[in-house]
mmCIF file of N, CA and C in Angstrom:
data_model
loop_
_atom_site.group_PDB
_atom_site.id
_atom_site.type_symbol
_atom_site.label_atom_id
_atom_site.label_comp_id
_atom_site.label_asym_id
_atom_site.label_seq_id
_atom_site.Cartn_x
_atom_site.Cartn_y
_atom_site.Cartn_z
ATOM 1 N N MET A 11 107.375 83.294 103.365
ATOM 2 C CA MET A 11 106.785 84.145 104.336
ATOM 3 C C MET A 11 105.488 83.548 104.836
ATOM 4 N N THR A 12 105.111 83.794 105.998
ATOM 5 C CA THR A 12 103.802 83.570 106.541
ATOM 6 C C THR A 12 103.091 84.843 106.954
ATOM 7 N N VAL A 13 101.986 85.069 106.428
ATOM 8 C CA VAL A 13 101.160 86.309 106.737
ATOM 9 C C VAL A 13 99.919 85.961 107.493
ATOM 10 N N PHE A 14 99.672 86.524 108.636
ATOM 11 C CA PHE A 14 98.424 86.391 109.424
ATOM 12 C C PHE A 14 97.665 87.619 109.086
ATOM 13 N N ALA A 15 96.632 87.429 108.099
ATOM 14 C CA ALA A 15 95.926 88.595 107.424
ATOM 15 C C ALA A 15 94.621 88.853 108.089
ATOM 16 N N PRO A 16 94.474 90.029 108.769
ATOM 17 C CA PRO A 16 93.248 90.376 109.350
ATOM 18 C C PRO A 16 92.267 90.831 108.218
ATOM 19 N N THR A 17 90.973 90.509 108.498
ATOM 20 C CA THR A 17 89.901 90.854 107.569
ATOM 21 C C THR A 17 89.596 92.365 107.715
ATOM 22 N N ASP A 18 88.763 92.851 106.807
ATOM 23 C CA ASP A 18 88.298 94.289 106.968
ATOM 24 C C ASP A 18 87.489 94.403 108.237
ATOM 25 N N ALA A 19 86.741 93.407 108.635
ATOM 26 C CA ALA A 19 85.934 93.408 109.834
ATOM 27 C C ALA A 19 86.833 93.517 110.989
ATOM 28 N N ALA A 20 87.985 92.936 111.025
ATOM 29 C CA ALA A 20 88.973 92.947 112.103
ATOM 30 C C ALA A 20 89.407 94.462 112.258
ATOM 31 N N PHE A 21 89.761 95.070 111.132
ATOM 32 C CA PHE A 21 90.206 96.478 111.249
ATOM 33 C C PHE A 21 88.992 97.326 111.775
ATOM 34 N N ASP A 22 87.769 97.087 111.349
ATOM 35 C CA ASP A 22 86.596 97.807 111.844
ATOM 36 C C ASP A 22 86.419 97.665 113.322
ATOM 37 N N ALA A 23 86.862 96.516 113.839
ATOM 38 C CA ALA A 23 86.676 96.252 115.291
ATOM 39 C C ALA A 23 87.716 96.916 116.153
ATOM 40 N N LEU A 24 88.698 97.542 115.566
ATOM 41 C CA LEU A 24 89.722 98.238 116.457
ATOM 42 C C LEU A 24 88.978 99.459 117.170
ATOM 43 N N PRO A 25 89.620 99.707 118.378
ATOM 44 C CA PRO A 25 89.028 100.852 119.140
ATOM 45 C C PRO A 25 88.905 102.087 118.319
ATOM 46 N N ALA A 26 88.041 102.948 118.562
ATOM 47 C CA ALA A 26 87.774 104.164 117.872
ATOM 48 C C ALA A 26 89.128 104.957 117.898
ATOM 49 N N GLY A 27 89.507 105.393 116.640
ATOM 50 C CA GLY A 27 90.735 106.250 116.474
ATOM 51 C C GLY A 27 91.986 105.520 116.334
ATOM 52 N N ALA A 28 91.973 104.120 116.579
ATOM 53 C CA ALA A 28 93.201 103.317 116.511
ATOM 54 C C ALA A 28 93.768 103.203 115.101
ATOM 55 N N LEU A 29 92.859 102.922 114.184
ATOM 56 C CA LEU A 29 93.338 102.859 112.762
ATOM 57 C C LEU A 29 93.894 104.169 112.231
ATOM 58 N N ALA A 30 93.134 105.273 112.615
ATOM 59 C CA ALA A 30 93.556 106.553 112.105
ATOM 60 C C ALA A 30 94.942 106.860 112.723
ATOM 61 N N ALA A 31 95.137 106.515 114.028
ATOM 62 C CA ALA A 31 96.414 106.908 114.616
ATOM 63 C C ALA A 31 97.576 106.077 113.996
ATOM 64 N N LEU A 32 97.224 104.743 113.605
ATOM 65 C CA LEU A 32 98.247 103.924 112.928
ATOM 66 C C LEU A 32 98.611 104.528 111.567
ATOM 67 N N LEU A 33 97.549 105.043 110.828
ATOM 68 C CA LEU A 33 97.824 105.467 109.397
ATOM 69 C C LEU A 33 98.544 106.864 109.509
ATOM 70 N N ALA A 34 98.449 107.593 110.577
ATOM 71 C CA ALA A 34 99.095 108.846 110.761
ATOM 72 C C ALA A 34 100.533 108.765 111.315
ATOM 73 N N ASP A 35 100.957 107.534 111.662
ATOM 74 C CA ASP A 35 102.309 107.324 112.200
ATOM 75 C C ASP A 35 103.016 106.186 111.498
ATOM 76 N N ASN A 36 103.806 106.531 110.556
ATOM 77 C CA ASN A 36 104.446 105.597 109.648
ATOM 78 C C ASN A 36 105.253 104.515 110.412
ATOM 79 N N ASP A 37 105.972 104.867 111.432
ATOM 80 C CA ASP A 37 106.739 103.830 112.164
ATOM 81 C C ASP A 37 105.810 102.872 112.910
ATOM 82 N N ALA A 38 104.719 103.410 113.569
ATOM 83 C CA ALA A 38 103.843 102.506 114.196
ATOM 84 C C ALA A 38 103.094 101.589 113.206
ATOM 85 N N LEU A 39 102.717 102.139 112.066
ATOM 86 C CA LEU A 39 102.064 101.377 111.029
ATOM 87 C C LEU A 39 102.999 100.278 110.485
ATOM 88 N N THR A 40 104.234 100.657 110.255
ATOM 89 C CA THR A 40 105.284 99.630 109.888
ATOM 90 C C THR A 40 105.335 98.534 110.860
ATOM 91 N N ASP A 41 105.545 98.858 112.133
ATOM 92 C CA ASP A 41 105.651 97.829 113.246
ATOM 93 C C ASP A 41 104.344 96.940 113.238
ATOM 94 N N ALA A 42 103.213 97.587 113.051
ATOM 95 C CA ALA A 42 101.973 96.774 113.198
ATOM 96 C C ALA A 42 101.891 95.836 111.919
ATOM 97 N N LEU A 43 102.249 96.286 110.737
ATOM 98 C CA LEU A 43 102.234 95.412 109.642
ATOM 99 C C LEU A 43 103.263 94.314 109.744
ATOM 100 N N LEU A 44 104.455 94.625 110.179
ATOM 101 C CA LEU A 44 105.520 93.590 110.235
ATOM 102 C C LEU A 44 105.183 92.540 111.399
ATOM 103 N N TYR A 45 104.285 92.916 112.311
ATOM 104 C CA TYR A 45 103.852 92.113 113.408
ATOM 105 C C TYR A 45 102.861 91.002 112.930
ATOM 106 N N HIS A 46 102.557 91.153 111.595
ATOM 107 C CA HIS A 46 101.544 90.125 111.019
ATOM 108 C C HIS A 46 102.366 89.234 110.016
ATOM 109 N N VAL A 47 103.692 89.304 109.930
ATOM 110 C CA VAL A 47 104.438 88.560 109.028
ATOM 111 C C VAL A 47 105.565 87.852 109.679
ATOM 112 N N ALA A 48 105.839 86.615 109.396
ATOM 113 C CA ALA A 48 106.913 85.737 109.896
ATOM 114 C C ALA A 48 107.737 85.264 108.738
ATOM 115 N N ALA A 49 109.122 85.189 108.904
ATOM 116 C CA ALA A 49 109.855 84.565 107.945
ATOM 117 C C ALA A 49 109.685 83.043 107.894
ATOM 118 N N GLY A 50 109.602 82.458 106.839
ATOM 119 C CA GLY A 50 109.441 81.031 106.735
ATOM 120 C C GLY A 50 107.931 80.731 106.462
ATOM 121 N N THR A 51 107.692 79.486 106.113
ATOM 122 C CA THR A 51 106.275 79.070 105.763
ATOM 123 C C THR A 51 105.773 78.243 106.922
ATOM 124 N N TYR A 52 104.767 78.701 107.672
ATOM 125 C CA TYR A 52 104.196 77.949 108.641
ATOM 126 C C TYR A 52 102.750 77.523 108.298
ATOM 127 N N MET A 53 102.739 76.223 107.771
ATOM 128 C CA MET A 53 101.400 75.720 107.461
ATOM 129 C C MET A 53 100.638 75.387 108.823
ATOM 130 N N SER A 54 99.331 75.212 108.714
ATOM 131 C CA SER A 54 98.611 74.979 109.911
ATOM 132 C C SER A 54 99.058 73.697 110.734
ATOM 133 N N GLY A 55 99.473 72.661 109.915
ATOM 134 C CA GLY A 55 99.980 71.465 110.445
ATOM 135 C C GLY A 55 101.343 71.598 111.110
ATOM 136 N N ASP A 56 102.023 72.672 110.883
ATOM 137 C CA ASP A 56 103.333 73.016 111.559
ATOM 138 C C ASP A 56 103.097 73.647 112.893
ATOM 139 N N LEU A 57 101.892 74.106 113.207
ATOM 140 C CA LEU A 57 101.746 74.928 114.431
ATOM 141 C C LEU A 57 101.398 74.027 115.597
ATOM 142 N N SER A 58 101.832 74.411 116.834
ATOM 143 C CA SER A 58 101.541 73.592 117.965
ATOM 144 C C SER A 58 101.165 74.548 119.123
ATOM 145 N N ASP A 59 100.364 74.029 120.092
ATOM 146 C CA ASP A 59 99.791 74.763 121.181
ATOM 147 C C ASP A 59 101.094 75.273 121.964
ATOM 148 N N GLY A 60 101.047 76.591 122.198
ATOM 149 C CA GLY A 60 102.111 77.235 123.009
ATOM 150 C C GLY A 60 103.380 77.724 122.214
ATOM 151 N N GLN A 61 103.287 77.396 120.861
ATOM 152 C CA GLN A 61 104.375 77.777 120.070
ATOM 153 C C GLN A 61 104.569 79.237 120.015
ATOM 154 N N MET A 62 105.760 79.798 120.044
ATOM 155 C CA MET A 62 106.093 81.190 119.863
ATOM 156 C C MET A 62 106.735 81.304 118.435
ATOM 157 N N ILE A 63 106.129 82.334 117.735
ATOM 158 C CA ILE A 63 106.693 82.609 116.390
ATOM 159 C C ILE A 63 107.206 84.025 116.441
ATOM 160 N N THR A 64 108.425 84.238 116.014
ATOM 161 C CA THR A 64 109.016 85.558 115.959
ATOM 162 C C THR A 64 108.579 86.201 114.654
ATOM 163 N N MET A 65 107.986 87.463 114.768
ATOM 164 C CA MET A 65 107.510 88.089 113.656
ATOM 165 C C MET A 65 108.636 89.021 113.035
ATOM 166 N N LEU A 66 108.484 89.557 111.894
ATOM 167 C CA LEU A 66 109.507 90.394 111.262
ATOM 168 C C LEU A 66 109.648 91.746 111.991
ATOM 169 N N GLN A 67 108.698 92.030 112.863
ATOM 170 C CA GLN A 67 108.736 93.264 113.648
ATOM 171 C C GLN A 67 109.723 93.039 114.836
ATOM 172 N N GLY A 68 110.043 91.774 115.133
ATOM 173 C CA GLY A 68 110.950 91.394 116.189
ATOM 174 C C GLY A 68 110.360 90.841 117.374
ATOM 175 N N GLN A 69 109.076 90.926 117.655
ATOM 176 C CA GLN A 69 108.455 90.304 118.801
ATOM 177 C C GLN A 69 107.694 89.028 118.390
ATOM 178 N N ASP A 70 107.528 88.291 119.423
ATOM 179 C CA ASP A 70 106.806 86.892 119.260
ATOM 180 C C ASP A 70 105.280 87.052 119.407
ATOM 181 N N VAL A 71 104.588 86.173 118.619
ATOM 182 C CA VAL A 71 103.171 85.864 118.825
ATOM 183 C C VAL A 71 103.053 84.483 119.400
ATOM 184 N N THR A 72 101.989 84.271 120.057
ATOM 185 C CA THR A 72 101.730 82.903 120.632
ATOM 186 C C THR A 72 100.689 82.132 119.903
ATOM 187 N N VAL A 73 100.876 80.881 119.615
ATOM 188 C CA VAL A 73 99.922 80.088 119.013
ATOM 189 C C VAL A 73 99.181 79.223 120.100
ATOM 190 N N SER A 74 97.854 79.280 120.061
ATOM 191 C CA SER A 74 97.026 78.490 120.943
ATOM 192 C C SER A 74 96.177 77.592 120.125
ATOM 193 N N ILE A 75 96.124 76.361 120.505
ATOM 194 C CA ILE A 75 95.254 75.426 119.835
ATOM 195 C C ILE A 75 94.293 74.696 120.893
ATOM 196 N N SER A 76 93.001 75.023 120.787
ATOM 197 C CA SER A 76 92.045 74.350 121.644
ATOM 198 C C SER A 76 90.765 74.501 120.905
ATOM 199 N N GLY A 77 90.359 73.628 120.071
ATOM 200 C CA GLY A 77 89.145 73.803 119.377
ATOM 201 C C GLY A 77 89.410 74.597 117.996
ATOM 202 N N SER A 78 90.014 75.783 118.253
ATOM 203 C CA SER A 78 90.291 76.568 117.101
ATOM 204 C C SER A 78 91.831 77.050 117.260
ATOM 205 N N VAL A 79 92.426 77.449 116.227
ATOM 206 C CA VAL A 79 93.781 77.992 116.189
ATOM 207 C C VAL A 79 93.797 79.442 116.405
ATOM 208 N N MET A 80 94.531 80.000 117.331
ATOM 209 C CA MET A 80 94.614 81.303 117.685
ATOM 210 C C MET A 80 96.035 81.757 117.555
ATOM 211 N N ILE A 81 96.204 83.062 117.100
ATOM 212 C CA ILE A 81 97.404 83.663 117.072
ATOM 213 C C ILE A 81 97.192 84.895 118.081
ATOM 214 N N ASN A 82 97.890 84.845 119.124
ATOM 215 C CA ASN A 82 97.594 85.806 120.235
ATOM 216 C C ASN A 82 96.084 85.662 120.539
ATOM 217 N N ASN A 83 95.309 86.815 120.324
ATOM 218 C CA ASN A 83 93.889 86.747 120.637
ATOM 219 C C ASN A 83 93.063 86.624 119.339
ATOM 220 N N ALA A 84 93.685 86.406 118.141
ATOM 221 C CA ALA A 84 93.009 86.268 116.865
ATOM 222 C C ALA A 84 92.774 84.853 116.592
ATOM 223 N N VAL A 85 91.620 84.613 116.057
ATOM 224 C CA VAL A 85 91.199 83.226 115.572
ATOM 225 C C VAL A 85 91.474 83.166 114.192
ATOM 226 N N VAL A 86 92.139 82.083 113.802
ATOM 227 C CA VAL A 86 92.488 81.699 112.395
ATOM 228 C C VAL A 86 91.119 81.211 111.765
ATOM 229 N N THR A 87 90.544 82.031 110.886
ATOM 230 C CA THR A 87 89.280 81.688 110.268
ATOM 231 C C THR A 87 89.473 80.851 108.967
ATOM 232 N N THR A 88 90.559 81.084 108.207
ATOM 233 C CA THR A 88 90.919 80.481 106.980
ATOM 234 C C THR A 88 92.421 80.111 107.019
ATOM 235 N N ALA A 89 92.789 78.870 106.947
ATOM 236 C CA ALA A 89 94.113 78.565 107.021
ATOM 237 C C ALA A 89 94.706 78.051 105.722
ATOM 238 N N ASP A 90 96.063 78.120 105.665
ATOM 239 C CA ASP A 90 96.791 77.494 104.557
ATOM 240 C C ASP A 90 96.379 78.067 103.131
ATOM 241 N N VAL A 91 96.277 79.380 102.968
ATOM 242 C CA VAL A 91 96.060 79.868 101.715
ATOM 243 C C VAL A 91 97.415 80.016 101.002
ATOM 244 N N VAL A 92 97.819 79.170 100.140
ATOM 245 C CA VAL A 92 99.219 79.120 99.565
ATOM 246 C C VAL A 92 99.305 80.141 98.471
ATOM 247 N N ALA A 93 100.453 80.879 98.685
ATOM 248 C CA ALA A 93 100.889 81.886 97.738
ATOM 249 C C ALA A 93 102.141 81.517 97.092
ATOM 250 N N SER A 94 102.596 82.206 95.987
ATOM 251 C CA SER A 94 103.876 81.777 95.440
ATOM 252 C C SER A 94 105.106 81.946 96.319
ATOM 253 N N ASN A 95 105.013 82.858 97.277
ATOM 254 C CA ASN A 95 106.120 83.056 98.087
ATOM 255 C C ASN A 95 105.878 82.788 99.667
ATOM 256 N N GLY A 96 104.789 81.986 99.978
ATOM 257 C CA GLY A 96 104.533 81.559 101.308
ATOM 258 C C GLY A 96 103.142 81.119 101.534
ATOM 259 N N VAL A 97 102.572 81.457 102.672
ATOM 260 C CA VAL A 97 101.258 81.052 103.024
ATOM 261 C C VAL A 97 100.563 82.279 103.742
ATOM 262 N N VAL A 98 99.236 82.345 103.610
ATOM 263 C CA VAL A 98 98.452 83.329 104.309
ATOM 264 C C VAL A 98 97.404 82.548 105.313
ATOM 265 N N HIS A 99 97.270 83.026 106.460
ATOM 266 C CA HIS A 99 96.201 82.623 107.259
ATOM 267 C C HIS A 99 95.363 83.710 107.636
ATOM 268 N N VAL A 100 94.127 83.738 107.344
ATOM 269 C CA VAL A 100 93.172 84.776 107.583
ATOM 270 C C VAL A 100 92.808 84.665 109.122
ATOM 271 N N ILE A 101 92.798 85.960 109.804
ATOM 272 C CA ILE A 101 92.527 86.039 111.146
ATOM 273 C C ILE A 101 91.390 87.066 111.376
ATOM 274 N N ASP A 102 90.742 86.899 112.495
ATOM 275 C CA ASP A 102 89.532 87.743 112.754
ATOM 276 C C ASP A 102 89.851 89.005 113.678
ATOM 277 N N ALA A 103 91.168 89.366 113.892
ATOM 278 C CA ALA A 103 91.471 90.491 114.782
ATOM 279 C C ALA A 103 92.832 90.997 114.269
ATOM 280 N N VAL A 104 93.116 92.274 114.476
ATOM 281 C CA VAL A 104 94.295 92.868 114.112
ATOM 282 C C VAL A 104 95.274 92.631 115.307
ATOM 283 N N LEU A 105 96.538 92.173 114.929
ATOM 284 C CA LEU A 105 97.499 91.882 115.926
ATOM 285 C C LEU A 105 98.217 93.277 116.092
ATOM 286 N N LEU A 106 98.299 93.665 117.309
ATOM 287 C CA LEU A 106 99.014 94.920 117.673
ATOM 288 C C LEU A 106 100.254 94.552 118.555
ATOM 289 N N PRO A 107 101.393 94.927 118.254
ATOM 290 C CA PRO A 107 102.549 94.541 119.018
ATOM 291 C C PRO A 107 102.497 95.112 120.350
ATOM 292 N N PRO A 108 103.015 94.367 121.321
ATOM 293 C CA PRO A 108 103.079 94.946 122.720
ATOM 294 C C PRO A 108 104.033 96.219 122.654
ATOM 295 N N ALA A 109 103.666 97.204 123.448
ATOM 296 C CA ALA A 109 104.495 98.495 123.523
ATOM 297 C C ALA A 109 105.736 98.142 124.253
ATOM 298 N N ILE A 110 106.787 98.701 123.766
ATOM 299 C CA ILE A 110 108.101 98.594 124.517
ATOM 300 C C ILE A 110 108.243 99.991 125.201
ATOM 301 N N VAL A 111 108.336 99.931 126.498
ATOM 302 C CA VAL A 111 108.462 101.091 127.296
ATOM 303 C C VAL A 111 109.863 101.258 127.739
ATOM 304 N N THR A 112 110.527 102.331 127.448
ATOM 305 C CA THR A 112 111.917 102.590 127.950
ATOM 306 C C THR A 112 111.818 103.601 129.153
ATOM 307 N N MET A 113 112.307 103.102 130.274
ATOM 308 C CA MET A 113 112.377 103.850 131.422
ATOM 309 C C MET A 113 113.760 104.282 131.781
ATOM 310 N N THR A 114 113.911 105.585 132.075
ATOM 311 C CA THR A 114 115.179 106.058 132.494
ATOM 312 C C THR A 114 115.219 106.187 133.945
ATOM 313 N N ILE A 115 116.452 106.530 134.483
ATOM 314 C CA ILE A 115 116.624 106.675 135.915
ATOM 315 C C ILE A 115 115.678 107.790 136.425
ATOM 316 N N ALA A 116 115.584 108.816 135.617
ATOM 317 C CA ALA A 116 114.641 109.883 136.080
ATOM 318 C C ALA A 116 113.248 109.493 136.183
ATOM 319 N N ASP A 117 112.822 108.569 135.273
ATOM 320 C CA ASP A 117 111.401 107.942 135.279
ATOM 321 C C ASP A 117 111.174 107.201 136.661
ATOM 322 N N ILE A 118 112.220 106.369 136.964
ATOM 323 C CA ILE A 118 112.159 105.568 138.192
ATOM 324 C C ILE A 118 112.143 106.498 139.412
ATOM 325 N N VAL A 119 113.008 107.474 139.454
ATOM 326 C CA VAL A 119 113.001 108.387 140.635
ATOM 327 C C VAL A 119 111.630 109.115 140.794
ATOM 328 N N ASN A 120 111.136 109.583 139.604
ATOM 329 C CA ASN A 120 109.912 110.281 139.637
ATOM 330 C C ASN A 120 108.706 109.347 140.194
ATOM 331 N N ALA A 121 108.812 108.161 139.802
ATOM 332 C CA ALA A 121 107.715 107.164 140.226
ATOM 333 C C ALA A 121 107.964 106.671 141.602
ATOM 334 N N SER A 122 109.276 106.646 142.082
ATOM 335 C CA SER A 122 109.534 106.035 143.359
ATOM 336 C C SER A 122 110.620 106.802 144.027
ATOM 337 N N PRO A 123 110.248 107.826 144.799
ATOM 338 C CA PRO A 123 111.226 108.764 145.383
ATOM 339 C C PRO A 123 112.165 108.121 146.493
ATOM 340 N N GLU A 124 111.797 106.907 146.846
ATOM 341 C CA GLU A 124 112.647 106.240 147.920
ATOM 342 C C GLU A 124 113.880 105.577 147.272
ATOM 343 N N HIS A 125 114.126 105.839 145.926
ATOM 344 C CA HIS A 125 115.321 105.248 145.271
ATOM 345 C C HIS A 125 116.268 106.384 144.791
ATOM 346 N N THR A 126 116.204 107.541 145.502
ATOM 347 C CA THR A 126 117.012 108.603 144.983
ATOM 348 C C THR A 126 118.479 108.332 145.200
ATOM 349 N N THR A 127 118.873 107.625 146.221
ATOM 350 C CA THR A 127 120.348 107.393 146.425
ATOM 351 C C THR A 127 120.888 106.487 145.332
ATOM 352 N N LEU A 128 120.106 105.357 145.064
ATOM 353 C CA LEU A 128 120.451 104.456 144.017
ATOM 354 C C LEU A 128 120.482 105.239 142.716
ATOM 355 N N ALA A 129 119.526 106.036 142.315
ATOM 356 C CA ALA A 129 119.560 106.727 141.179
ATOM 357 C C ALA A 129 120.723 107.612 140.993
ATOM 358 N N ALA A 130 121.043 108.402 142.036
ATOM 359 C CA ALA A 130 122.154 109.290 142.033
ATOM 360 C C ALA A 130 123.447 108.432 141.790
ATOM 361 N N ALA A 131 123.664 107.251 142.429
ATOM 362 C CA ALA A 131 124.806 106.505 142.207
ATOM 363 C C ALA A 131 124.850 106.071 140.837
ATOM 364 N N LEU A 132 123.775 105.573 140.228
ATOM 365 C CA LEU A 132 123.797 105.010 138.940
ATOM 366 C C LEU A 132 124.085 106.149 137.934
ATOM 367 N N ASN A 133 123.541 107.369 138.191
ATOM 368 C CA ASN A 133 123.789 108.597 137.304
ATOM 369 C C ASN A 133 125.255 108.956 137.317
ATOM 370 N N LEU A 134 125.870 108.820 138.519
ATOM 371 C CA LEU A 134 127.239 109.209 138.587
ATOM 372 C C LEU A 134 128.186 108.192 137.921
ATOM 373 N N SER A 135 127.723 106.948 137.801
ATOM 374 C CA SER A 135 128.519 105.879 137.175
ATOM 375 C C SER A 135 128.740 106.207 135.695
ATOM 376 N N GLY A 136 127.863 107.026 135.044
ATOM 377 C CA GLY A 136 128.134 107.338 133.707
ATOM 378 C C GLY A 136 127.644 106.368 132.668
ATOM 379 N N PHE A 137 126.934 105.339 133.228
ATOM 380 C CA PHE A 137 126.541 104.203 132.352
ATOM 381 C C PHE A 137 125.222 104.646 131.589
ATOM 382 N N GLY A 138 124.521 105.711 131.945
ATOM 383 C CA GLY A 138 123.356 106.030 131.296
ATOM 384 C C GLY A 138 122.189 104.964 131.282
ATOM 385 N N TRP A 139 121.958 104.496 132.402
ATOM 386 C CA TRP A 139 121.083 103.354 132.688
ATOM 387 C C TRP A 139 119.687 103.609 132.110
ATOM 388 N N SER A 140 119.212 102.674 131.389
ATOM 389 C CA SER A 140 117.763 102.626 130.996
ATOM 390 C C SER A 140 117.312 101.241 131.009
ATOM 391 N N PHE A 141 116.027 101.064 131.094
ATOM 392 C CA PHE A 141 115.449 99.691 131.190
ATOM 393 C C PHE A 141 114.384 99.588 130.172
ATOM 394 N N LYS A 142 114.246 98.527 129.425
ATOM 395 C CA LYS A 142 113.161 98.260 128.529
ATOM 396 C C LYS A 142 112.265 97.153 129.128
ATOM 397 N N CYS A 143 110.988 97.398 129.237
ATOM 398 C CA CYS A 143 110.070 96.393 129.790
ATOM 399 C C CYS A 143 108.774 96.395 128.964
#
């Protein structure tokens, strides 16, 4: 495993109430924690600029290398801390997974009333259309 481990200062830098909200929502907390862990061992020498790494949460992080190594917007402050089951890279920010928004036909119609005919046709089709973005 590879863990991108935020420091206590990184947690302290979260917006007011963000940590409390995560701690109060087990699903969101689990997603956030799994967004810091990747299957496989990625040593710093294995990382490349623009590389995408799929996290155990299911979404990707982006590696940037220009002077410093970054994972999304977090700077790697200590790299390659070898553990018995992988490696840890210390980062200066908490990685929060991008929100997945599910939109239903009703959401689209409410947001854009000029699509009522299309929405009615899709609803009649029985497919239960929804979109994730």
